[in-house]
Short mmCIF file of C-alpha atoms and ligand atoms in Angstrom, two decimals:
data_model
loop_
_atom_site.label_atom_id
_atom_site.label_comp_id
_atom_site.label_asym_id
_atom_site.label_seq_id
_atom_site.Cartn_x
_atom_site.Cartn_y
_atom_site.Cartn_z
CA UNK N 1 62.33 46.34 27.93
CA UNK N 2 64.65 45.15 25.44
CA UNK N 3 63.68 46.55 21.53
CA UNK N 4 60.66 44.74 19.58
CA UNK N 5 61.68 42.07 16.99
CA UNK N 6 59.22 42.28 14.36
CA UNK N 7 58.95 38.80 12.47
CA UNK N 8 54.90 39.50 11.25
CA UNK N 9 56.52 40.38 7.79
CA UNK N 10 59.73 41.68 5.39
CA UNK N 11 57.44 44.49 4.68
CA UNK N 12 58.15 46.42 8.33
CA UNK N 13 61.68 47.05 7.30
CA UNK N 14 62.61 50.46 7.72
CA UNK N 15 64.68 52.53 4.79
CA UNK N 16 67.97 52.49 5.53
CA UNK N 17 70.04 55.23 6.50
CA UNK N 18 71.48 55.58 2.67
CA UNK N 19 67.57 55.67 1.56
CA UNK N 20 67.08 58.38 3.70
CA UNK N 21 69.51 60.22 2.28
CA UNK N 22 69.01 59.78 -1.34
CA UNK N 23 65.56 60.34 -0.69
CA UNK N 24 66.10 63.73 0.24
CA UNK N 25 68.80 64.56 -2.61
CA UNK N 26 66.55 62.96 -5.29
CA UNK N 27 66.04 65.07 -8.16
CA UNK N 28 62.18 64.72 -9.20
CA UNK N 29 59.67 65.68 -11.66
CA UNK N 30 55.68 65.12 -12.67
CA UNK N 31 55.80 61.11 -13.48
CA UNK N 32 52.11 61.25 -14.54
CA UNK N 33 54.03 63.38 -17.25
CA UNK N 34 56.94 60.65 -17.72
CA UNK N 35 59.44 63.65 -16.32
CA UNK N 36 60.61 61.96 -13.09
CA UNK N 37 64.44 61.01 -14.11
CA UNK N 38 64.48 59.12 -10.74
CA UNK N 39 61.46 57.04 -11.59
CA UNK N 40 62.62 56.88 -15.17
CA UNK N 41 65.88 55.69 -14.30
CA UNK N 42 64.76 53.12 -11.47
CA UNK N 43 62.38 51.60 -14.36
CA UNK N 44 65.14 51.75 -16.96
CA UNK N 45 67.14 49.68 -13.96
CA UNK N 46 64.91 47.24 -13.21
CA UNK N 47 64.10 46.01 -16.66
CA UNK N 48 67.97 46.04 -17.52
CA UNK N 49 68.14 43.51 -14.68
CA UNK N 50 65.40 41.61 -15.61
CA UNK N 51 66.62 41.39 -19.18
CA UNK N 52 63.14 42.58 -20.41
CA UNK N 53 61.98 46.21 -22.51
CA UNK N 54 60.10 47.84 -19.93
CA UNK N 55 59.47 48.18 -15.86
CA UNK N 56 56.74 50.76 -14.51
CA UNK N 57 56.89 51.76 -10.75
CA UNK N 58 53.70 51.02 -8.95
CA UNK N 59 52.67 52.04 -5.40
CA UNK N 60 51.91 48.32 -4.10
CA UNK N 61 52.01 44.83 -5.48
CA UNK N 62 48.57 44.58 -4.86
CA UNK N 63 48.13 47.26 -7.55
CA UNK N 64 50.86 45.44 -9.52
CA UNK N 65 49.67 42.23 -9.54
CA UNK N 66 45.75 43.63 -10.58
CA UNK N 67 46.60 46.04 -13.08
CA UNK N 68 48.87 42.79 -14.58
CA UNK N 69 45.77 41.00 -14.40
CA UNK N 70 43.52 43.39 -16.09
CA UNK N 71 45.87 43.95 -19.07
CA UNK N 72 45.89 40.07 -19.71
CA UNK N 73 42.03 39.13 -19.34
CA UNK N 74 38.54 40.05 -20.02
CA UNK N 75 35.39 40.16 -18.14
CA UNK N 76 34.34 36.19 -17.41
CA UNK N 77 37.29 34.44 -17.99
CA UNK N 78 39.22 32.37 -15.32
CA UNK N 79 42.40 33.00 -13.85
CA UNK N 80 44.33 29.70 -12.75
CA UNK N 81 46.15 30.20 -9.97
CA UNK N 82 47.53 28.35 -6.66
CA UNK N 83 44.76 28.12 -3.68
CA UNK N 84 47.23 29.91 -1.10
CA UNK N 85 48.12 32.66 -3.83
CA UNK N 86 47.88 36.30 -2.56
CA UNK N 87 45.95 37.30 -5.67
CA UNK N 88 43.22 34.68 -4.56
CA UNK N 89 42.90 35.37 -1.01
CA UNK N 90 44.97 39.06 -0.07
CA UNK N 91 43.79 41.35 -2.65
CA UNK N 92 40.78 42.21 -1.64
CA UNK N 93 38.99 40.30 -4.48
CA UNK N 94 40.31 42.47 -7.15
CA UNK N 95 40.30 39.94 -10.07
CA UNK N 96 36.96 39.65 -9.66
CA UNK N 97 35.80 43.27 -8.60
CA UNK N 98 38.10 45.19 -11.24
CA UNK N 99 38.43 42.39 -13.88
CA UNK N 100 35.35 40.54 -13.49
CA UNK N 101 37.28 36.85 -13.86
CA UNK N 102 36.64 34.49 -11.28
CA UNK N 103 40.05 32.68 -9.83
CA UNK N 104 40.28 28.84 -10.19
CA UNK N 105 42.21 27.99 -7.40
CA UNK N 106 44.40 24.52 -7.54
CA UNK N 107 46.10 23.46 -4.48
CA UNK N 108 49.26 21.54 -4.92
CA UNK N 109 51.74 20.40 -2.77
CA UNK N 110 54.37 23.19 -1.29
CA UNK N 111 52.22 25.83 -3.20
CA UNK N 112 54.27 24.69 -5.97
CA UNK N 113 51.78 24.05 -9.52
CA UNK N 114 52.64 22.46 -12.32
CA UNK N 115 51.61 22.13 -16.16
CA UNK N 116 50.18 18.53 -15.15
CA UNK N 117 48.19 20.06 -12.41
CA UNK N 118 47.57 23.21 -14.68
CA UNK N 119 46.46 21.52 -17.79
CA UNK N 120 43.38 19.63 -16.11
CA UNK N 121 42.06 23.18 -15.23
CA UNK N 122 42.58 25.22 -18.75
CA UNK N 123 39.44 25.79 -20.60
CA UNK N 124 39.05 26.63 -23.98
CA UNK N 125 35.69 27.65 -25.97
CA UNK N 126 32.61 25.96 -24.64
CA UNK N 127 29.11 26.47 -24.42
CA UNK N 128 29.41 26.03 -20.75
CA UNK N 129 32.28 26.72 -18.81
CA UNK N 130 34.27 30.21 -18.73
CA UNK N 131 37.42 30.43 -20.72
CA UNK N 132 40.83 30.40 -19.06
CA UNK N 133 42.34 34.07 -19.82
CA UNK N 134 45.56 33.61 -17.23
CA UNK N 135 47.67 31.59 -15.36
CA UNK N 136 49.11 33.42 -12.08
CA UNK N 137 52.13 31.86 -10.12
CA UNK N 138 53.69 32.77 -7.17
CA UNK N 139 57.65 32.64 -6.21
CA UNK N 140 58.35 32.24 -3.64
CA UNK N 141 54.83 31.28 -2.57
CA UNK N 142 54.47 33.44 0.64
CA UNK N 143 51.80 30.95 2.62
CA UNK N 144 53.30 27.85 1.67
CA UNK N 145 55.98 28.66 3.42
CA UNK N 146 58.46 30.56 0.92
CA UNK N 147 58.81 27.87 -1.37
CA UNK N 148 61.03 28.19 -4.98
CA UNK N 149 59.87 27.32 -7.91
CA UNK N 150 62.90 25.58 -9.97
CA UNK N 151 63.20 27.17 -13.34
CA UNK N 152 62.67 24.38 -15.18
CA UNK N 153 59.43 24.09 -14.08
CA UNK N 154 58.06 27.63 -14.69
CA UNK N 155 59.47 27.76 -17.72
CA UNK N 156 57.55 24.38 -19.10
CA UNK N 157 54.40 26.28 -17.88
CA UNK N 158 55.24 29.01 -19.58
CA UNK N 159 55.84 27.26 -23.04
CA UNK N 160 53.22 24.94 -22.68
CA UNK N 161 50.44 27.65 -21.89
CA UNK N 162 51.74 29.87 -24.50
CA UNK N 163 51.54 27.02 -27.05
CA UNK N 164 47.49 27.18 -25.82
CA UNK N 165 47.87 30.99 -26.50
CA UNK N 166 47.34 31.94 -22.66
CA UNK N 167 49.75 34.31 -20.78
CA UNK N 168 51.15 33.68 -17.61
CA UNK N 169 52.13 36.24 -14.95
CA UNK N 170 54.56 36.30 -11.78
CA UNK N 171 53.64 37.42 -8.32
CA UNK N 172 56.98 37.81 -7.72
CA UNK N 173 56.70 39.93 -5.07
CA UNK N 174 59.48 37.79 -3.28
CA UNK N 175 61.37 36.60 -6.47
CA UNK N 176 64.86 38.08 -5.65
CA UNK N 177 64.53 35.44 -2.11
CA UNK N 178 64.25 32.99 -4.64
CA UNK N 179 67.12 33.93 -6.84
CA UNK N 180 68.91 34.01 -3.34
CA UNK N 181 68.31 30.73 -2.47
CA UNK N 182 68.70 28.77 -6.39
CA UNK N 183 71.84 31.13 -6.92
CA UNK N 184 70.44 32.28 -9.95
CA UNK N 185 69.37 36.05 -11.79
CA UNK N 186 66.08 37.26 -11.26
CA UNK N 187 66.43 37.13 -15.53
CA UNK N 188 67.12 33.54 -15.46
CA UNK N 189 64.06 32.85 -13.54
CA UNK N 190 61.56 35.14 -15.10
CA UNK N 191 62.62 35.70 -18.70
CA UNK N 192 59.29 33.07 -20.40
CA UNK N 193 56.72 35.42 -17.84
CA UNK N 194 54.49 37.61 -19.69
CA UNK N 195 54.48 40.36 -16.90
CA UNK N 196 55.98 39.98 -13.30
CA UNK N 197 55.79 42.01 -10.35
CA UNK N 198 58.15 42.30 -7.25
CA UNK N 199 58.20 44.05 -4.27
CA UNK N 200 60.87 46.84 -2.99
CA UNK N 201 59.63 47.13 -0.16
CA UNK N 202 59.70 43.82 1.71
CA UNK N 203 63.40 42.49 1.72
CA UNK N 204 64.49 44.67 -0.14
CA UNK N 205 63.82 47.11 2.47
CA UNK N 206 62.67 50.06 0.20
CA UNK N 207 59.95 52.19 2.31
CA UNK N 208 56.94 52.15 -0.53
CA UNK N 209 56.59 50.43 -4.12
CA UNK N 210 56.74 47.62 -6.26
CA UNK N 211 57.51 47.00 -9.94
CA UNK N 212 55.72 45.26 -13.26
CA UNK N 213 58.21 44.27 -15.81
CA UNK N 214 57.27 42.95 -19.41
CA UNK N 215 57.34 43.93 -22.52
CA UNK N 216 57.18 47.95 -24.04
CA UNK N 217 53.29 46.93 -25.07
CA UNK N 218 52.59 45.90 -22.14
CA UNK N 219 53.96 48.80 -20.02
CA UNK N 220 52.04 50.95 -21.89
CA UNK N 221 49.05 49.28 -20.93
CA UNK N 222 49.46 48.81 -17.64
CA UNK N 223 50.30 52.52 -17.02
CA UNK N 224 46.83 53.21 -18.05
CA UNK N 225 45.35 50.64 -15.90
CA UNK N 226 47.76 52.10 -12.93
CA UNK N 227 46.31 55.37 -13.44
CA UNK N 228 42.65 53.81 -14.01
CA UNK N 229 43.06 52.98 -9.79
CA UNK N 230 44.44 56.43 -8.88
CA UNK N 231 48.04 55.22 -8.99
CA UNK N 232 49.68 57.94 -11.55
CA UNK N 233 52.31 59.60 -8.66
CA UNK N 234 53.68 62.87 -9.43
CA UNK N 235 57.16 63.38 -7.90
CA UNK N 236 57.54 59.90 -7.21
CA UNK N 237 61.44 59.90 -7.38
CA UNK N 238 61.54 60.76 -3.26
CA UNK N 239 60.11 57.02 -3.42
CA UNK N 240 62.12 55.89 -6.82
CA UNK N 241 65.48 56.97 -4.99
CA UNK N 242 64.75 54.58 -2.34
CA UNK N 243 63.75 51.75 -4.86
CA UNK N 244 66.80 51.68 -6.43
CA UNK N 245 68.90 51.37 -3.36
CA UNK N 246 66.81 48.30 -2.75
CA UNK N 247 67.64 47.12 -6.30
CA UNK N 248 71.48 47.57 -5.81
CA UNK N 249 71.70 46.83 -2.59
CA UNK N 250 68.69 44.63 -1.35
CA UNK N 251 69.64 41.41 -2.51
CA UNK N 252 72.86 41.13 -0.60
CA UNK N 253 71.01 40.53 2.47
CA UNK N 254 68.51 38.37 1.41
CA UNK N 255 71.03 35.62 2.44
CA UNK N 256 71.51 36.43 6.32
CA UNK N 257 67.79 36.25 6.20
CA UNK N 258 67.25 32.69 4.81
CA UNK N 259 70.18 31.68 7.12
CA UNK N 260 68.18 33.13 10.32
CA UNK N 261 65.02 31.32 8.98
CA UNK N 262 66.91 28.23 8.76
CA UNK N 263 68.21 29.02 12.87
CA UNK N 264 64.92 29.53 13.81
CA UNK N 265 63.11 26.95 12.06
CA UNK N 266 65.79 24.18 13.56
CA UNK N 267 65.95 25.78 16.89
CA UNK N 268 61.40 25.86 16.68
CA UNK N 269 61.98 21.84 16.06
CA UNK N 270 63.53 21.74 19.19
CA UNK N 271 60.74 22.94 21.19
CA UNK N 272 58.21 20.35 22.91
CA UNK N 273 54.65 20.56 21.26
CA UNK N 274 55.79 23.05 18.16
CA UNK N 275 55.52 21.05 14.55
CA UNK N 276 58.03 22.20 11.27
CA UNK N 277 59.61 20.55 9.01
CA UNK N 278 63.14 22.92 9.11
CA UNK N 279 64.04 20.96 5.61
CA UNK N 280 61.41 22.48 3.70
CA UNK N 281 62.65 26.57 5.14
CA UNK N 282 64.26 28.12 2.11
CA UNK N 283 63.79 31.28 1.88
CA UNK N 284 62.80 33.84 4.66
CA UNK N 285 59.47 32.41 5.55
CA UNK N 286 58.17 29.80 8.03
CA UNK N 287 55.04 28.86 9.39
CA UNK N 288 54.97 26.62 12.70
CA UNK N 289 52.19 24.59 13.72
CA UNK N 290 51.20 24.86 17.70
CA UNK N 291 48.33 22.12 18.18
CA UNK N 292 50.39 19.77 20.11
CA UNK N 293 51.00 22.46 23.22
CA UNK N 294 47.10 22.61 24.03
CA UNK N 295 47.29 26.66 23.20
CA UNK N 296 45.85 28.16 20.49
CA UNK N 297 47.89 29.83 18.13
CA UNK N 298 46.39 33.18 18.91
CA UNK N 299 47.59 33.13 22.54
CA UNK N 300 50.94 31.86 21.60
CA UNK N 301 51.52 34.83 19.36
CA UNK N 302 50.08 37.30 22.10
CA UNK N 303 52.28 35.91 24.85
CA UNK N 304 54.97 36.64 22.58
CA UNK N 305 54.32 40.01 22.32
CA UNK N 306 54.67 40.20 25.93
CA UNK N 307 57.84 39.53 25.75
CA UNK N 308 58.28 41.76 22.78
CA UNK N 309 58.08 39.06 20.08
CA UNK N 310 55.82 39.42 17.25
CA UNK N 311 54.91 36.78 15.13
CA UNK N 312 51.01 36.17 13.02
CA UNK N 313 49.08 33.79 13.95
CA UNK N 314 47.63 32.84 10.77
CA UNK N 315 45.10 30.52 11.87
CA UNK N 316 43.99 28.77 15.12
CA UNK N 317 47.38 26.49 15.02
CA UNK N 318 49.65 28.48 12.98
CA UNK N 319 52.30 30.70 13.44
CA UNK N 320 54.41 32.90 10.79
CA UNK N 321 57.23 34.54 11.08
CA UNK N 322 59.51 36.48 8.64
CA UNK N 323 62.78 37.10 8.47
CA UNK N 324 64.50 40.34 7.34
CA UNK N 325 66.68 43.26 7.48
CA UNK N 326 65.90 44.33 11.00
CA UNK N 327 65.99 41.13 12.59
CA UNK N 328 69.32 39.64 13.48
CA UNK N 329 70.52 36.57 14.87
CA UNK N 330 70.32 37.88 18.53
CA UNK N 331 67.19 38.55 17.74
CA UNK N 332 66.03 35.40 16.53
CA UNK N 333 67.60 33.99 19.87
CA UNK N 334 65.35 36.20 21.41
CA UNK N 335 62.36 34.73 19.87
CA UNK N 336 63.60 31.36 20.48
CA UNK N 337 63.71 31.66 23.87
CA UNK N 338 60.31 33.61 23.97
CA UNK N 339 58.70 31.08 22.08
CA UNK N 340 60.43 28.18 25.24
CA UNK N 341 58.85 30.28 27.92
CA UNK N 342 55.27 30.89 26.37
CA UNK N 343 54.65 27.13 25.61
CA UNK N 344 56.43 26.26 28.73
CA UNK N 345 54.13 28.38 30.88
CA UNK N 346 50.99 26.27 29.75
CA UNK N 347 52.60 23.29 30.74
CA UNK N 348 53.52 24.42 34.46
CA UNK N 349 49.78 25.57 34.08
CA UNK N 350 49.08 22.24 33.63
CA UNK N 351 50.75 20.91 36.62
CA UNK N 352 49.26 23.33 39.00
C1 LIG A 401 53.20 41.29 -0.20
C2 LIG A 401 52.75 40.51 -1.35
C3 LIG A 401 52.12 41.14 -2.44
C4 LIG A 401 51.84 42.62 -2.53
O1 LIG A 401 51.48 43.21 -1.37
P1 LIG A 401 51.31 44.80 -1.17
O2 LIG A 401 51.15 44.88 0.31
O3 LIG A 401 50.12 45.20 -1.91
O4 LIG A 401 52.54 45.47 -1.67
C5 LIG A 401 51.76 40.34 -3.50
N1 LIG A 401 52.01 39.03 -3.50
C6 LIG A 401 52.63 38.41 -2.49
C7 LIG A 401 52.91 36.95 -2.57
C8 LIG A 401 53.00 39.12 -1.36
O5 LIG A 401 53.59 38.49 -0.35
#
């Protein structure tokens, strides 16, 4: 059988062979103590490249994204952020469960808010209704299909919210796909964030950890929060060595991955009873809707893996799939044609 092509996620790529091997060389020390100089210098990396003060290594974005979200709010506020948002519906329910603030989810079109669509949702003091403490955003917003938020726009939500004296964070867990696909810096597109987190290890292909990046203050709080959920590492630099081959190096493949997106969501068009829109495939993300071949999506996605193809379903008519580092155009190919023979095979079912 010919090798599995994994398109569930970016986050099954495997270090790299140069990972490995600083991984092994790395020179380490206690981090809980601040003496790691690979952690130290990884953190010192990625805030030079984000143009902020400070960046603190955590062990998942999940923990990223919830420590972020305790430093900025207290107990019975409300955190605005996008119904598909990973915060809201992958994280366990950590805003409310750690922070006690209850999300107020707005869905907009593409995953993509807006002040206007903001604005209608910020409360202030009232006798009634909980405060707003945060606004969350997402770029690229992983289940609306890795879409990009255009500067312009995060930065008038920034401005306006901080005129209203509320911060605003960044799941960025996928933000260098969307400096990829504008052709801008990861600075450019952040700089008006409070905090933002990314990911290492999905594109980027690092084997564990993600990073916050803000300001000095708010480093220092979010380390305590970070050690708060049991994530104060010791000789974290076997990891940190990885990470910053991912920062160096990552990026230039993010690319080759939105081009392979783009094959497969054109070549997916192609197919009899499959539904996507290949226009709106940016980034390394699509989601294809299987209704119109009389399967549901959960036997589409198993037949694949017959064949050595694995893809989510995500709900009864949707598919996902991911492109990355350890998928390559043959690959895709190779899902292609999967995908042709397990909605095909219904259809001769059909005749018989
Ligand atoms: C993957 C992801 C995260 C963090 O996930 P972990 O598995 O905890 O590292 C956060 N936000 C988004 C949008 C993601 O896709």
């Amino acid at each position: 059988m010919n090798e599995i092509v994994d398109l569930r996620s970016d986050t099954v790529t495997k270090p790299t062979p140069a990972m490995r091997r600083a991984m092994a060389e790395a020179e380490v020390g206690d981090d809980v103590y601040r003496e790691d100089p690979t952690v130290n210098r990884l953190q010192d990396h990625a805030a030079e490249i984000f143009g902020r003060e400070a960046a603190l290594f955590v062990p998942s974005g999940t923990m990223g994204n919830q420590a972020a979200i305790k430093v900025h709010t207290r107990h019975g506020q409300e955190v605005i952020a996008e119904q598909r948002a990973h915060i809201y519906n992958y994280e366990m329910a950590m805003t409310a469960a750690f922070s006690g603030c209850l999300v107020r989810p707005i869905w907009a079109e593409d995953g993509i808010l807006s002040w206007d669509l903001i604005s209608r949702e910020v409360r202030g003091r009232s006798d009634h209704r909980a405060r707003t403490g945060l606004i969350s955003l997402e770029n690229t917003s992983n289940l609306a299909g890795g879409s990009v938020y255009e500067p312009e726009a995060t930065d008038e939500i920034c401005d306006r919210a901080h005129e209203r004296g509320l911060p605003v964070h960044l799941d960025g867990a996928r933000i260098f796909n969307a400096a990829a696909a504008l052709g801008k810096s990861v600075a450019e597109l952040t700089g008006k964030f409070d905090s933002v987190m990314f990911c290492l290890s999905k594109g980027l292909s690092a084997p564990v950890g993600s990073m916050l990046v803000g300001s000095k203050e708010f480093f220092e709080e979010a380390r305590l929060i970070r050690k708060m959920l049991g994530g104060g590492m010791r000789q974290a630099g076997v990891l940190a060595a990885a990470g910053m081959l991912a920062l160096e190096e990552g990026p230039r493949q993010l690319p080759i991955d939105h081009a392979n997106a783009r094959f497969l969501a054109q070549a997916l068009a192609e197919i009899p009873g499959i539904a996507i829109n290949p226009s709106k495939v940016v980034t390394n993300i699509l989601f294809f809707d299987v209704s119109a071949t009389g399967l549901a999506a959960g036997e589409v996605s198993a037949r694949l893996a017959t064949q050595g193809i694995l893809a989510n379903a995500v709900s009864g008519t949707s598919i996902r799939m991911v492109t990355h580092r350890d998928v390559n155009r043959a690959g895709c190919e190779r899902a292609i044609q999967a995908l042709r023979g397990a909605v095909g095979a219904r259809q001769k079912a059909i005749v018989t």
